[in-house]
Amino acid sequence: MTPTLVRHRSRTSSPSPAAASGRHHAETPETAQNTEAAQRAETSARARDWAEIQERMLVPLYEAVYDRLEVGATTRLLGLGCGSGLALLMAAARGARVTGADTDRERLALALERTASGRTAPGPLPRTAGIDLVHGDVGGAADPARPPYNVITALAPLGCEAGDSEGLGTALEAAVKLAGHGSAVVLTGWGPPERCATSGVLRVAGRLTPRPHGGRRPARRDDLEDVAAGAGLRPDGSGRVACPFGYADMSSAVRGLVSTGLYADATAGNGRARVEEEIAEALHPYTRRDGTVWMPNVFRYLIARTP
């Protein structure tokens, strides 16, 4: 399956009165409450943009991994960083017993909506399909009453932010304890920058983010192998998958990219309007005459085995 161009209703966000006027006022309990509510609404909207626009761009990667591992009825899969659950649904549609874990409450809430209704999977999904969701530490995915997991996936690609492999390494160490001997562990990452058109657009985040706060970094050749070695895993194959990012218009492209969370620090320091303007400018080379946006990308996956 290839990604399809997507079009959604435009969501607009109004700046706060202080931001609109350029004035700063002492914050009252009421304004603090309003600010917190606005931030929650923004976080929720960004999570939904991820689920509705951006997540499906990685479907070719999910399919390639599942085909390679022959995911099916005998699979007990633990998905780390499962987000809003599309990859879980795809595995469940193949007959796998699936558990997903994530620290993002908003995305996980959307995964719960999806798994409860049996919607959005690119194929028939029985309403009784077994999908469990865990918020936070993957230790919550332990179930002594069931066999150990035989597939662990980390399908959120590495190679975007400084330090993005550190948190995964910690989660992997805990997850490996829940898997049987020789179980497959799949790590994914961005391909070489010269093979990923989106790399240039992601550089906007690094340009607008002070270096001590992290920011964009290019993918390195051995990123995935280094993470696997740190978790005591044995490499057992790899592959590359084309995942073009296609959007029906500029608005969808900007919202989809912002939803990745890779621009969070840049937005905090510069404001969302400035960041969106910079992203739109960077997208112009990939905008077609009909207004659609198309960026070819290559992603990489590594299969490793538990001790």
C-alpha positions as MATLAB code, in Angstrom:
seq = 'MTPTLVRHRSRTSSPSPAAASGRHHAETPETAQNTEAAQRAETSARARDWAEIQERMLVPLYEAVYDRLEVGATTRLLGLGCGSGLALLMAAARGARVTGADTDRERLALALERTASGRTAPGPLPRTAGIDLVHGDVGGAADPARPPYNVITALAPLGCEAGDSEGLGTALEAAVKLAGHGSAVVLTGWGPPERCATSGVLRVAGRLTPRPHGGRRPARRDDLEDVAAGAGLRPDGSGRVACPFGYADMSSAVRGLVSTGLYADATAGNGRARVEEEIAEALHPYTRRDGTVWMPNVFRYLIARTP';
ca = [
       0.000    0.000    0.000;
       1.267    3.462   -0.844;
       0.391    6.659    0.985;
      -2.523    8.605   -0.430;
      -2.888   12.335   -0.663;
      -5.044   13.537    2.191;
      -7.210   16.613    2.588;
      -8.762   17.744    5.835;
     -10.799   20.642    7.099;
      -8.590   23.562    8.056;
      -8.142   24.163   11.756;
      -7.220   27.669   12.729;
      -5.899   28.764   16.070;
      -6.299   32.309   17.342;
      -3.384   33.938   19.100;
      -3.820   35.047   22.679;
      -4.754   38.727   23.173;
      -1.286   39.420   24.581;
       0.397   37.838   21.587;
      -1.850   39.705   19.154;
      -1.149   43.095   20.705;
       2.503   42.502   21.536;
       1.846   43.426   25.188;
       2.635   41.261   28.201;
       0.479   41.339   31.301;
       0.783   39.847   34.739;
      -0.855   36.433   34.576;
      -3.975   36.006   36.686;
      -5.386   32.617   37.775;
      -8.053   33.029   35.099;
      -5.587   33.756   32.300;
      -3.347   30.906   33.474;
      -6.336   28.570   33.298;
      -7.208   29.819   29.818;
      -3.605   29.371   28.686;
      -3.528   25.811   30.002;
      -6.814   25.013   28.271;
      -5.480   26.453   25.006;
      -2.326   24.356   25.311;
      -4.369   21.196   25.908;
      -6.516   21.984   22.873;
      -3.389   22.538   20.766;
      -1.851   19.266   21.945;
      -5.067   17.403   21.182;
      -5.328   18.953   17.709;
      -1.710   18.067   16.947;
      -2.286   14.440   17.969;
      -5.337   14.234   15.726;
      -3.400   15.755   12.832;
      -0.825   12.995   13.347;
      -3.512   10.318   13.234;
      -5.429   11.799   10.300;
      -2.599   13.126    8.134;
       0.916   12.038    8.984;
       0.844    8.534   10.417;
      -0.286    6.879    7.197;
       2.831    8.091    5.389;
       4.719    5.275    7.140;
       2.359    2.482    6.020;
       4.865    1.110    3.438;
       7.412    0.764    6.256;
       4.941   -1.070    8.493;
       3.939   -3.411    5.683;
       7.533   -4.195    4.712;
       8.423   -5.074    8.307;
       5.351   -7.261    8.801;
       5.921   -9.047    5.483;
       9.578   -9.675    6.332;
       8.668  -11.160    9.740;
       5.578  -12.980    8.451;
       3.437  -11.414   11.171;
       0.302  -13.511   11.631;
      -1.755  -15.627   13.994;
       1.258  -16.957   15.912;
       2.675  -13.477   16.536;
       2.636  -11.864   19.991;
       3.671   -8.299   19.199;
       4.691   -5.460   21.509;
       4.751   -2.076   19.801;
       6.904    0.569   21.503;
       5.902    4.170   20.833;
       2.705    2.922   19.218;
       1.236    6.409   18.815;
      -2.350    6.488   17.604;
      -2.290    2.811   16.748;
      -2.332    2.413   12.970;
       0.573   -0.062   12.974;
      -1.143   -2.038   15.748;
      -4.327   -2.299   13.725;
      -2.407   -3.504   10.698;
      -0.743   -6.249   12.745;
      -4.072   -7.243   14.320;
      -5.616   -7.446   10.854;
      -3.019  -10.133   10.083;
      -4.172  -12.124   13.109;
      -1.475  -11.085   15.598;
      -2.110  -10.603   19.297;
      -0.974   -7.018   19.861;
       0.004   -4.760   22.748;
       0.988   -1.130   22.247;
       2.797    1.172   24.683;
       3.312    4.930   24.520;
       3.942    7.894   26.816;
       1.827   10.289   24.715;
      -1.629   10.362   26.312;
      -3.293   12.197   23.424;
      -2.096    9.784   20.743;
      -2.869    6.814   22.950;
      -6.428    8.112   23.461;
      -6.850    8.111   19.681;
      -5.468    4.569   19.532;
      -8.112    3.575   22.059;
     -10.829    5.130   19.871;
      -9.551    3.238   16.849;
      -9.196   -0.135   18.512;
     -12.628    0.149   20.126;
     -14.347    0.863   16.821;
     -12.195   -1.255   14.514;
     -11.782    1.673   12.099;
      -8.972    2.894    9.855;
      -7.009   -0.331    9.370;
      -6.107   -0.781    5.669;
      -7.913   -4.116    5.477;
     -10.637   -6.140    7.218;
     -10.311   -6.013   10.985;
     -12.570   -8.166   13.188;
     -14.180   -6.133   15.943;
     -12.955   -8.756   18.405;
      -9.307   -8.310   17.405;
      -7.082   -8.430   20.496;
      -5.274   -5.142   21.059;
      -4.087   -3.988   24.488;
      -2.797   -0.473   25.186;
      -0.398    0.609   27.925;
       0.377    4.177   28.948;
       3.914    4.823   30.132;
       6.448    2.201   31.203;
       6.433   -0.941   29.077;
       6.537   -2.932   32.284;
       2.776   -2.543   32.228;
       2.736   -4.789   29.162;
       3.853   -7.800   31.192;
       1.246  -10.565   31.408;
       2.339  -13.776   33.181;
      -0.837  -15.497   31.983;
       0.241  -15.270   28.336;
       3.269  -16.514   26.395;
       6.220  -14.092   26.011;
       6.227  -11.637   23.119;
       7.986  -12.913   20.016;
       8.081   -9.613   18.099;
       8.971   -6.177   19.468;
       8.688   -3.164   17.187;
       9.898    0.419   17.497;
       8.379    1.926   14.366;
       8.892    5.613   15.205;
      11.957    6.318   13.018;
      15.190    7.455   14.670;
      17.488   10.039   13.164;
      15.482   13.222   13.653;
      16.461   14.710   16.999;
      19.603   14.785   19.083;
      19.311   12.106   21.732;
      16.264   10.446   20.211;
      17.858    7.005   20.619;
      18.456    7.323   24.363;
      14.836    6.981   25.425;
      14.351    4.076   23.048;
      17.331    2.264   24.522;
      15.779    2.435   27.982;
      12.425    1.166   26.720;
      14.112   -1.651   24.799;
      15.928   -2.915   27.863;
      12.595   -3.276   29.658;
      10.820   -4.754   26.623;
      13.445   -7.408   25.947;
      12.750   -8.880   29.398;
       9.183   -9.595   28.241;
      10.247  -11.473   25.092;
      11.319  -15.038   24.499;
      14.769  -16.181   23.393;
      15.527  -15.322   19.776;
      12.530  -13.007   19.408;
      12.630  -10.404   16.640;
      13.163   -6.759   17.553;
      12.616   -4.197   14.806;
      14.214   -0.744   14.906;
      13.500    1.898   12.268;
      15.193    5.089   11.171;
      15.398    7.736    8.480;
      17.524    6.886    5.506;
      20.471    8.955    4.233;
      19.597   12.682    4.038;
      20.298   12.701    0.307;
      17.573   10.057   -0.137;
      15.015   11.888    2.039;
      13.494   15.040    0.575;
      11.847   15.789    3.918;
      15.272   16.173    5.554;
      15.548   19.687    4.155;
      12.186   20.662    5.605;
      13.080   19.183    8.990;
      16.188   21.351    9.086;
      13.838   24.251    9.815;
      13.480   22.863   13.342;
      17.234   22.826   13.891;
      17.684   26.305   12.482;
      15.099   27.765   14.859;
      16.139   25.791   17.938;
      19.101   26.755   20.147;
      21.610   23.906   20.063;
      21.618   23.229   23.872;
      17.940   22.279   23.513;
      18.614   19.577   20.966;
      17.156   20.099   17.524;
      17.497   18.332   14.209;
      20.410   16.049   13.455;
      21.054   13.959   10.335;
      20.620   10.202   10.457;
      23.856    8.287   10.895;
      24.663    5.028    9.142;
      24.999    2.972   12.335;
      22.242    4.556   14.455;
      20.106    1.429   14.578;
      23.034   -0.941   15.101;
      24.275    1.188   18.003;
      20.878    1.060   19.728;
      20.637   -2.694   19.189;
      24.114   -3.274   20.605;
      23.324   -1.140   23.641;
      20.293   -3.340   24.378;
      22.317   -6.553   23.990;
      20.605   -7.539   20.723;
      22.093   -9.475   17.808;
      21.570   -7.956   14.309;
      19.795  -10.313   11.919;
      19.036   -8.409    8.729;
      17.957   -5.018    7.483;
      16.137   -3.321    4.652;
      15.143   -0.023    3.079;
      11.651    1.128    2.176;
      10.412    4.051    0.070;
       7.919    6.170    2.038;
       6.974    9.253    0.040;
       5.142   11.962    1.957;
       2.170   13.125   -0.117;
      -0.281   15.869    0.839;
      -3.278   17.292   -0.978;
      -2.314   20.897   -0.228;
       0.140   23.098    1.637;
      -2.068   23.388    4.718;
      -2.217   19.610    5.169;
       1.538   19.336    4.637;
       2.350   21.943    7.273;
      -0.101   20.491    9.792;
       1.131   16.972    9.180;
       4.774   17.894    9.679;
       4.055   19.959   12.803;
       2.147   16.978   14.228;
       5.362   14.926   14.339;
       6.449   16.906   17.411;
       9.843   17.612   15.829;
       9.122   21.333   15.782;
       8.028   21.606   19.430;
      11.156   23.394   20.682;
      11.238   25.670   17.649;
       7.587   26.588   18.219;
       8.158   27.276   21.912;
      10.965   29.668   21.101;
       9.578   31.356   17.986;
       5.790   30.917   17.983;
       3.745   28.588   15.811;
       3.068   31.197   13.108;
       6.780   31.757   12.445;
       7.519   28.025   12.371;
       4.631   27.271   10.011;
       5.757   30.088    7.723;
       9.289   28.663    7.594;
       7.986   25.141    6.920;
       5.773   26.396    4.084;
       8.740   28.201    2.555;
      10.852   25.018    2.733;
       8.039   23.027    1.071;
       7.853   25.182   -2.053;
      10.335   23.053   -4.069;
       8.086   20.023   -3.496;
       4.794   21.727   -4.375;
       3.268   20.713   -7.700;
       1.273   22.866  -10.089;
      -1.997   21.426   -8.797;
      -1.095   22.451   -5.230;
      -0.249   18.969   -3.980;
       2.987   18.413   -2.062;
       5.149   15.361   -2.755;
       8.446   14.420   -1.084;
      10.244   11.118   -1.806;
      11.865    9.529    1.254;
      13.671    6.318    2.128;
      13.470    4.731    5.574;
      15.589    1.939    7.001;
      14.756   -0.924    9.334;
      16.967   -3.290   11.314;
      15.910   -6.705   12.571;
      17.732   -7.900   15.673;
      17.269  -10.900   17.951;
      16.960  -11.139   21.712;
      19.560  -13.166   23.663;
];
